[in-house]
Tab-separated table of C-alpha atoms and ligand atoms in Angstrom:
chain	number	residue	atom	x	y	z
A	263	MET	CA	19.180	13.886	-11.064
A	264	ASN	CA	20.605	16.643	-8.840
A	265	ARG	CA	17.526	18.832	-8.464
A	266	PRO	CA	14.184	18.198	-6.725
A	267	VAL	CA	11.865	15.620	-8.301
A	268	ARG	CA	8.868	17.371	-9.927
A	269	TRP	CA	5.674	15.467	-9.131
A	270	GLY	CA	2.245	15.245	-10.711
A	271	ILE	CA	-0.539	13.544	-8.743
A	272	LEU	CA	-2.939	11.448	-10.814
A	273	GLY	CA	-6.164	10.917	-8.861
A	274	CYS	CA	-6.735	13.702	-6.315
A	275	GLY	CA	-9.230	11.926	-4.065
A	276	ASP	CA	-9.179	10.877	-0.436
A	277	ILE	CA	-5.609	9.652	0.057
A	278	ALA	CA	-4.001	12.277	-2.174
A	279	THR	CA	-5.771	15.018	-0.197
A	280	LYS	CA	-5.226	13.503	3.251
A	281	ARG	CA	-1.564	12.549	2.972
A	282	VAL	CA	0.162	12.313	-0.422
A	283	ALA	CA	0.178	16.025	-1.351
A	284	ASP	CA	1.346	17.034	2.122
A	285	ALA	CA	4.112	14.402	2.057
A	286	ILE	CA	5.369	15.657	-1.324
A	287	LEU	CA	5.198	19.315	-0.252
A	288	ARG	CA	7.208	18.599	2.894
A	289	ASP	CA	9.861	16.460	1.186
A	290	THR	CA	13.045	18.495	0.637
A	291	GLN	CA	13.820	16.616	-2.599
A	292	SER	CA	10.342	17.084	-4.117
A	293	GLU	CA	8.155	19.713	-5.746
A	294	LEU	CA	4.427	19.298	-6.362
A	295	VAL	CA	3.830	20.883	-9.765
A	296	ALA	CA	0.649	19.362	-11.242
A	297	ALA	CA	-2.499	17.418	-10.425
A	298	CYS	CA	-5.294	15.632	-12.234
A	299	ARG	CA	-8.837	14.420	-11.652
A	300	ARG	CA	-11.900	14.562	-13.909
A	301	ASP	CA	-14.218	16.533	-11.637
A	302	SER	CA	-13.428	20.216	-12.264
A	303	ALA	CA	-14.738	21.580	-8.953
A	304	GLY	CA	-12.811	18.965	-6.940
A	305	LEU	CA	-9.690	19.629	-9.002
A	306	ALA	CA	-9.882	23.404	-8.452
A	307	GLN	CA	-10.364	22.870	-4.730
A	308	PHE	CA	-7.319	20.578	-4.583
A	309	GLY	CA	-5.236	23.095	-6.553
A	310	ASN	CA	-6.234	25.979	-4.277
A	311	HIS	CA	-5.617	24.045	-1.109
A	312	PHE	CA	-2.132	22.816	-2.055
A	313	GLY	CA	-1.039	25.735	-4.248
A	314	VAL	CA	-0.870	23.675	-7.449
A	315	SER	CA	-1.541	25.707	-10.603
A	316	ARG	CA	-1.089	23.159	-13.402
A	317	LEU	CA	-4.384	21.282	-13.231
A	318	TYR	CA	-5.546	18.673	-15.759
A	319	SER	CA	-8.887	16.953	-16.201
A	320	THR	CA	-7.488	13.962	-18.125
A	321	ALA	CA	-4.676	11.569	-17.312
A	322	ASP	CA	-3.287	11.938	-20.851
A	323	GLU	CA	-2.770	15.696	-20.414
A	324	LEU	CA	-1.000	15.267	-17.075
A	325	ILE	CA	1.220	12.495	-18.404
A	326	ALA	CA	2.129	14.607	-21.467
A	327	ASP	CA	3.351	17.504	-19.287
A	328	GLY	CA	7.072	17.644	-20.086
A	329	ASP	CA	7.921	19.390	-16.810
A	330	ILE	CA	6.952	16.416	-14.644
A	331	ASP	CA	9.537	13.816	-13.560
A	332	ALA	CA	7.344	11.492	-11.481
A	333	ILE	CA	3.673	10.580	-11.287
A	334	TYR	CA	1.925	9.494	-8.103
A	335	VAL	CA	-0.890	7.175	-9.232
A	336	ALA	CA	-3.743	7.413	-6.688
A	337	THR	CA	-6.664	6.350	-8.868
A	338	PRO	CA	-8.889	3.298	-8.173
A	339	VAL	CA	-7.109	-0.056	-8.544
A	340	TYR	CA	-8.333	-0.949	-12.056
A	341	LEU	CA	-6.564	2.165	-13.392
A	342	HIS	CA	-3.186	1.505	-11.743
A	343	CYS	CA	-1.847	-0.611	-14.625
A	344	PRO	CA	-2.939	1.578	-17.554
A	345	HIS	CA	-1.934	4.769	-15.743
A	346	THR	CA	1.483	3.354	-14.795
A	347	ILE	CA	2.191	2.087	-18.305
A	348	ALA	CA	1.155	5.374	-19.934
A	349	SER	CA	3.339	7.314	-17.459
A	350	ALA	CA	6.362	5.066	-18.066
A	351	ASN	CA	5.862	5.388	-21.834
A	352	ALA	CA	6.217	9.136	-21.352
A	353	GLY	CA	9.456	8.647	-19.382
A	354	LYS	CA	7.969	9.376	-15.944
A	355	HIS	CA	8.946	7.580	-12.736
A	356	VAL	CA	5.877	6.054	-11.052
A	357	LEU	CA	4.900	5.597	-7.424
A	358	VAL	CA	1.619	3.685	-7.487
A	359	GLU	CA	-0.881	3.223	-4.660
A	360	LYS	CA	-1.634	-0.211	-3.246
A	361	PRO	CA	-2.683	-2.826	-4.145
A	362	MET	CA	-0.318	-2.528	-7.096
A	363	ALA	CA	-2.832	-3.771	-9.686
A	364	MET	CA	-5.782	-6.070	-10.349
A	365	SER	CA	-3.580	-9.165	-10.875
A	366	ALA	CA	0.036	-10.323	-10.884
A	367	ASN	CA	-0.176	-10.394	-14.662
A	368	GLU	CA	-0.814	-6.639	-14.671
A	369	CYS	CA	1.990	-6.100	-12.148
A	370	GLN	CA	4.427	-7.931	-14.446
A	371	GLN	CA	3.428	-5.705	-17.371
A	372	MET	CA	4.020	-2.613	-15.225
A	373	ILE	CA	7.454	-3.873	-14.139
A	374	ASP	CA	8.451	-4.766	-17.715
A	375	VAL	CA	7.394	-1.420	-19.197
A	376	CYS	CA	9.067	0.624	-16.425
A	377	ARG	CA	12.277	-1.376	-16.891
A	378	SER	CA	12.232	-0.950	-20.650
A	379	TYR	CA	11.888	2.844	-20.308
A	380	GLY	CA	14.454	2.998	-17.489
A	381	VAL	CA	12.067	4.616	-15.000
A	382	THR	CA	11.713	3.887	-11.293
A	383	LEU	CA	8.619	2.011	-10.094
A	384	GLY	CA	7.510	1.918	-6.455
A	385	VAL	CA	4.381	0.771	-4.568
A	386	ALA	CA	2.843	2.567	-1.566
A	387	TYR	CA	3.065	-0.179	1.066
A	388	TYR	CA	4.352	2.372	3.578
A	389	ARG	CA	3.914	0.137	6.629
A	390	ARG	CA	7.419	-1.160	5.871
A	391	PHE	CA	8.656	2.190	7.140
A	392	TYR	CA	6.911	1.858	10.500
A	393	PRO	CA	9.488	1.831	13.320
A	394	VAL	CA	7.426	-0.913	15.015
A	395	VAL	CA	7.829	-3.159	11.951
A	396	SER	CA	11.602	-2.496	11.907
A	397	ARG	CA	11.716	-3.411	15.615
A	398	ILE	CA	9.942	-6.736	14.975
A	399	ALA	CA	12.369	-7.431	12.105
A	400	GLU	CA	15.290	-6.692	14.436
A	401	LEU	CA	13.975	-9.067	17.120
A	402	LEU	CA	13.613	-11.746	14.452
A	403	THR	CA	17.039	-11.332	12.866
A	404	THR	CA	18.900	-11.115	16.180
A	405	GLY	CA	17.265	-14.389	17.237
A	406	ALA	CA	15.601	-12.841	20.318
A	407	LEU	CA	12.320	-14.544	19.372
A	408	GLY	CA	13.936	-17.868	18.478
A	409	ARG	CA	12.480	-19.822	15.579
A	410	PRO	CA	9.375	-18.053	14.252
A	411	LEU	CA	6.408	-20.427	14.515
A	412	SER	CA	3.509	-18.274	13.416
A	413	ILE	CA	2.388	-14.771	12.520
A	414	LEU	CA	-1.169	-13.461	12.842
A	415	ALA	CA	-2.755	-10.203	11.697
A	416	THR	CA	-6.338	-8.982	11.966
A	417	THR	CA	-7.552	-5.798	10.325
A	418	GLY	CA	-10.840	-4.235	9.324
A	419	LEU	CA	-12.858	-1.159	8.464
A	420	GLU	CA	-16.198	-0.395	10.053
A	421	THR	CA	-17.359	1.241	6.794
A	422	ARG	CA	-20.562	-0.181	5.225
A	423	PHE	CA	-19.795	0.360	1.546
A	424	ASP	CA	-22.557	0.976	-0.996
A	425	ARG	CA	-22.688	-1.619	-3.755
A	426	ASP	CA	-21.459	0.890	-6.366
A	427	ASN	CA	-18.391	2.048	-4.394
A	428	TRP	CA	-15.292	1.099	-6.438
A	429	ARG	CA	-13.768	-0.646	-3.399
A	430	VAL	CA	-16.440	-3.384	-3.594
A	431	VAL	CA	-17.037	-3.551	-7.368
A	432	LEU	CA	-14.881	-6.439	-8.605
A	433	SER	CA	-14.090	-4.861	-11.977
A	434	GLN	CA	-12.787	-1.707	-10.244
A	435	GLY	CA	-11.293	-2.747	-6.909
A	436	GLY	CA	-10.436	-6.346	-7.828
A	437	GLY	CA	-11.803	-7.622	-4.503
A	438	GLY	CA	-12.834	-6.366	-1.080
A	439	PRO	CA	-10.952	-6.112	2.242
A	440	LEU	CA	-8.217	-8.504	1.116
A	441	MET	CA	-7.246	-6.173	-1.743
A	442	ASP	CA	-7.810	-2.967	0.182
A	443	ILE	CA	-6.452	-3.472	3.686
A	444	GLY	CA	-5.286	-7.101	3.889
A	445	SER	CA	-2.706	-6.286	1.198
A	446	HIS	CA	-0.842	-3.954	3.601
A	447	ARG	CA	-0.447	-6.736	6.178
A	448	LEU	CA	0.634	-9.261	3.542
A	449	ASP	CA	3.376	-6.838	2.551
A	450	VAL	CA	4.533	-6.719	6.189
A	451	PHE	CA	4.511	-10.546	6.313
A	452	ASN	CA	6.619	-10.587	3.118
A	453	MET	CA	9.102	-8.168	4.621
A	454	LEU	CA	9.459	-10.153	7.845
A	455	LEU	CA	9.348	-13.721	6.517
A	456	GLY	CA	9.688	-13.612	2.724
A	457	ALA	CA	6.958	-14.680	0.320
A	458	PRO	CA	4.825	-17.602	1.524
A	459	LEU	CA	5.303	-20.967	-0.190
A	460	GLU	CA	1.633	-21.988	0.215
A	461	VAL	CA	-1.564	-19.922	0.433
A	462	GLN	CA	-5.160	-20.977	1.067
A	463	ALA	CA	-8.156	-18.781	1.723
A	464	ALA	CA	-11.816	-18.742	2.654
A	465	VAL	CA	-14.006	-15.709	2.101
A	466	THR	CA	-17.327	-14.550	3.517
A	467	ALA	CA	-19.689	-13.231	0.870
A	468	SER	CA	-21.358	-9.874	1.395
A	469	GLU	CA	-25.133	-9.504	1.426
A	470	ASP	CA	-24.770	-6.049	-0.096
A	471	TYR	CA	-22.038	-6.119	-2.770
A	472	GLU	CA	-20.125	-8.426	-5.080
A	473	ALA	CA	-16.689	-8.283	-3.395
A	474	GLU	CA	-16.071	-10.416	-0.313
A	475	GLN	CA	-16.934	-8.871	3.053
A	476	ALA	CA	-14.337	-10.889	4.967
A	477	ALA	CA	-11.354	-13.038	4.062
A	478	THR	CA	-9.152	-15.397	6.058
A	479	LEU	CA	-5.826	-16.603	4.665
A	480	LEU	CA	-3.673	-19.477	5.896
A	481	MET	CA	-0.065	-19.415	4.717
A	482	ARG	CA	3.122	-21.419	5.096
A	483	PHE	CA	6.505	-19.676	4.881
A	484	ALA	CA	10.040	-21.046	4.450
A	485	GLY	CA	11.198	-22.888	7.561
A	486	GLY	CA	7.640	-23.979	8.345
A	487	THR	CA	6.372	-20.711	9.859
A	488	THR	CA	2.612	-20.426	9.436
A	489	GLY	CA	0.656	-17.215	8.933
A	490	VAL	CA	-2.959	-16.197	9.349
A	491	LEU	CA	-4.524	-13.008	8.017
A	492	GLN	CA	-8.112	-12.002	8.787
A	493	CYS	CA	-9.631	-8.916	7.200
A	494	TYR	CA	-13.116	-7.409	7.237
A	495	PHE	CA	-15.278	-4.618	5.925
A	496	GLY	CA	-18.377	-3.456	7.800
A	497	ALA	CA	-17.589	-5.022	11.178
A	498	ALA	CA	-18.093	-3.166	14.446
A	499	ASN	CA	-15.080	-2.268	16.563
A	500	VAL	CA	-12.478	-3.901	14.284
A	501	SER	CA	-8.927	-4.528	15.481
A	502	ASP	CA	-5.529	-3.803	13.933
A	503	ARG	CA	-3.636	-6.623	15.634
A	504	LEU	CA	-0.352	-8.252	14.712
A	505	GLU	CA	1.326	-11.041	16.690
A	506	LEU	CA	4.435	-13.081	16.002
A	507	ILE	CA	5.141	-16.159	18.084
A	508	GLY	CA	8.611	-17.686	18.258
A	509	THR	CA	10.178	-20.495	20.268
A	510	GLU	CA	11.968	-17.986	22.543
A	511	GLY	CA	9.567	-15.076	22.614
A	512	ARG	CA	6.512	-13.287	21.303
A	513	VAL	CA	5.634	-9.808	20.069
A	514	LEU	CA	2.155	-8.350	19.993
A	515	THR	CA	0.706	-5.047	18.897
A	516	GLU	CA	-3.003	-4.378	19.340
A	517	SER	CA	-2.682	-1.416	16.992
A	518	LEU	CA	-0.040	-1.669	14.271
A	519	ASN	CA	-0.780	1.924	13.263
A	520	ASP	CA	-0.050	3.264	16.778
A	521	GLY	CA	3.212	1.385	17.210
A	522	ASN	CA	2.810	0.145	20.798
A	523	LEU	CA	4.539	-3.216	21.036
A	524	GLN	CA	4.506	-5.820	23.778
A	525	VAL	CA	7.780	-7.760	23.693
A	526	ILE	CA	8.032	-10.964	25.702
A	527	THR	CA	11.427	-12.704	25.631
A	528	ALA	CA	13.786	-14.482	28.016
A	529	ALA	CA	14.721	-10.970	29.211
A	530	GLY	CA	11.165	-10.372	30.472
A	531	SER	CA	8.050	-8.581	29.252
A	532	GLN	CA	7.969	-4.922	28.298
A	533	ILE	CA	5.810	-2.438	26.416
A	534	GLU	CA	7.701	-0.420	23.824
A	535	GLN	CA	6.504	2.662	21.908
A	536	HIS	CA	7.452	2.952	18.233
A	537	PRO	CA	5.043	5.520	16.744
A	538	PRO	CA	5.068	6.084	12.975
A	539	HIS	CA	5.671	9.412	11.209
A	540	TYR	CA	2.608	11.674	11.653
A	541	ASN	CA	2.177	11.568	7.847
A	542	LEU	CA	2.426	7.858	7.042
A	543	HIS	CA	3.307	8.620	3.411
A	544	ALA	CA	6.274	10.897	4.255
A	545	PRO	CA	8.966	8.187	4.606
A	546	LEU	CA	7.643	6.516	1.426
A	547	ILE	CA	8.009	9.714	-0.632
A	548	ALA	CA	11.453	10.416	0.869
A	549	ASP	CA	12.682	6.913	0.006
A	550	PHE	CA	11.293	7.110	-3.538
A	551	THR	CA	12.880	10.465	-4.344
A	552	THR	CA	16.193	9.299	-2.837
A	553	ALA	CA	15.968	6.148	-4.983
A	554	ILE	CA	15.588	8.316	-8.112
A	555	GLN	CA	18.482	10.586	-7.076
A	556	GLU	CA	20.741	7.612	-6.302
A	557	GLY	CA	19.620	5.480	-9.237
A	558	ARG	CA	18.633	2.585	-6.964
A	559	GLU	CA	15.421	0.597	-6.470
A	560	PRO	CA	12.956	2.045	-3.925
A	561	LYS	CA	12.428	0.035	-0.740
A	562	ILE	CA	9.050	-1.195	-2.013
A	563	SER	CA	9.792	-1.897	-5.665
A	564	GLY	CA	7.418	-3.196	-8.329
A	565	VAL	CA	8.731	-6.707	-7.697
A	566	GLU	CA	7.908	-6.419	-3.983
A	567	GLY	CA	4.454	-5.061	-4.793
A	568	MET	CA	3.812	-7.910	-7.204
A	569	THR	CA	4.635	-10.493	-4.511
A	570	THR	CA	1.646	-9.333	-2.489
A	571	THR	CA	-0.624	-9.392	-5.542
A	572	GLN	CA	0.512	-12.960	-6.337
A	573	ILE	CA	-0.582	-14.030	-2.847
A	574	ILE	CA	-3.933	-12.303	-3.331
A	575	ASP	CA	-4.422	-13.988	-6.728
A	576	THR	CA	-3.739	-17.414	-5.182
A	577	ALA	CA	-6.004	-16.657	-2.226
A	578	TYR	CA	-8.953	-15.635	-4.399
A	579	GLU	CA	-8.454	-18.651	-6.680
A	580	SER	CA	-8.380	-21.049	-3.711
A	581	SER	CA	-11.510	-19.447	-2.253
A	582	GLY	CA	-13.430	-19.736	-5.509
A	583	LEU	CA	-13.986	-15.966	-5.743
A	584	ARG	CA	-12.076	-15.846	-9.067
B	19	NDP	N1	-1.850	3.721	1.167
B	19	NDP	C1	-2.988	3.947	1.854
B	19	NDP	O1	-3.060	3.947	3.074
B	19	NDP	C2	-4.208	4.226	1.107
B	19	NDP	C3	-4.249	3.891	-0.208
B	19	NDP	N2	-5.336	4.084	-0.911
B	19	NDP	C4	-5.295	3.696	-2.315
B	19	NDP	O2	-5.237	4.900	-3.089
B	19	NDP	C5	-6.010	4.761	-4.275
B	19	NDP	C6	-7.101	5.817	-4.291
B	19	NDP	O3	-7.909	5.642	-3.136
B	19	NDP	P1	-8.808	6.844	-2.574
B	19	NDP	O4	-8.050	8.104	-2.582
B	19	NDP	O5	-9.364	6.380	-1.311
B	19	NDP	O6	-9.940	6.855	-3.703
B	19	NDP	P2	-10.881	8.042	-4.160
B	19	NDP	O7	-12.007	7.421	-4.879
B	19	NDP	O8	-11.152	8.954	-3.014
B	19	NDP	O9	-9.956	8.846	-5.174
B	19	NDP	C7	-9.678	8.395	-6.462
B	19	NDP	C8	-9.421	9.606	-7.327
B	19	NDP	O10	-9.139	9.181	-8.668
B	19	NDP	C9	-9.805	10.077	-9.562
B	19	NDP	N3	-10.024	9.368	-10.822
B	19	NDP	C10	-10.810	8.303	-11.036
B	19	NDP	N4	-10.765	7.935	-12.328
B	19	NDP	C11	-9.912	8.799	-12.935
B	19	NDP	C12	-9.439	8.943	-14.266
B	19	NDP	N5	-9.852	8.127	-15.241
B	19	NDP	N6	-8.553	9.933	-14.539
B	19	NDP	C13	-8.139	10.760	-13.572
B	19	NDP	N7	-8.546	10.677	-12.291
B	19	NDP	C14	-9.426	9.704	-11.970
B	19	NDP	C15	-11.076	10.457	-8.845
B	19	NDP	O11	-11.549	11.735	-9.221
B	19	NDP	P3	-12.582	11.972	-10.429
B	19	NDP	O12	-13.707	10.999	-10.243
B	19	NDP	O13	-12.942	13.409	-10.300
B	19	NDP	O14	-11.785	11.699	-11.685
B	19	NDP	C16	-10.600	10.549	-7.405
B	19	NDP	O15	-10.140	11.852	-7.124
B	19	NDP	C17	-6.532	3.326	-4.251
B	19	NDP	O16	-5.619	2.497	-4.926
B	19	NDP	C18	-6.519	2.967	-2.762
B	19	NDP	O17	-6.407	1.581	-2.522
B	19	NDP	C19	-6.401	4.681	-0.364
B	19	NDP	C20	-6.433	5.038	0.956
B	19	NDP	C21	-5.323	4.818	1.805
B	20	NHF	O1	-4.807	1.512	4.929
B	20	NHF	C1	-5.795	1.969	4.413
B	20	NHF	C2	-6.861	2.572	5.231
B	20	NHF	O2	-8.131	2.401	4.709
B	20	NHF	C3	-8.288	2.669	3.346
B	20	NHF	C4	-9.731	2.551	2.996
B	20	NHF	O3	-10.469	3.562	3.594
B	20	NHF	C5	-7.379	1.761	2.551
B	20	NHF	O4	-7.538	1.927	1.172
B	20	NHF	C6	-5.994	2.026	2.956
B	20	NHF	O5	-5.090	1.244	2.271
């Protein structure tokens, strides 16, 4: 394709309004041409704000629009699979929000259908584009940290969700903080160390809703590296910490999203600054449109997205939540 990719956004809620539309509008290889949500007032407001005139109140109408090349799926998790499959059936490329789907089984269906229609499939685990994550990968691959012994991430939201919020209704969100925010950190673990060979989990039940309120995962990666992920909803003053300990050094960020990194190696200890793009979705959109133009896989392909969902499936099964 040697013209800009024409996008339709399916699900114009929080993330589409905060970052996705802006990222598409600013991307030189993209045009934002259409949008969809069911609520007519919210849809009109979105259209006015971002200058989008083709507005649809059903997913079917958006997907049937012959002038759209790619659909950004930003609906709640239980709709990711049906919306991706319907879009691929109509010949549209799909960039789907995280977590990719409710289960690895759904992810496989999405991958198969996109392959069979020859459309590109990507997943919005944009933390892979953080300069701080690239820096940790560089320290690992150059051997500056020695043999990696363990990786640890802690993340949470202070939000106290109501029991009917889709993020904590199992049939809509698929789980709680592990699905919603833990998934991002698992994707970073996968990028740095590959998929874990073993996964075990324990979850803390919520007193207010059916999804877990906290989850802790213990993982073993190739070469014996161990990993721990802790994630929470509704906890005061939560952290966004990531630490990797190797035989020759250690890296620590107290805020993965800010990009400040403490690097301790044989060369000494220093604080480095690797801030992300001001719009975290911008590098994701740029990579996806370039992937379409070049006929290559995006950096976070359907297969990569499914790896994280496989870990989550195993974790929930081992914890007894599924
Ligand atoms: N990558 C990231 O950092 C982030 C990712 N996310 C992910 O993005 C996705 C959306 O999250 P978020 O924006 O917070 O959720 P919201 O609930 O704010 O938005 C979801 C949107 O989907 C629309 N929608 C729901 N059902 C349908 C349907 N059947 N047809 C068309 N539109 C529908 C809703 O509008 P209406 O009810 O009017 O149809 C709403 O606008 C989730 O997968 C979430 O995990 C979210 C935040 C950050
Ligand atoms: O990273 C994130 C920040 O929090 C959101 C919830 O409000 C998540 O859905 C999202 O993935």
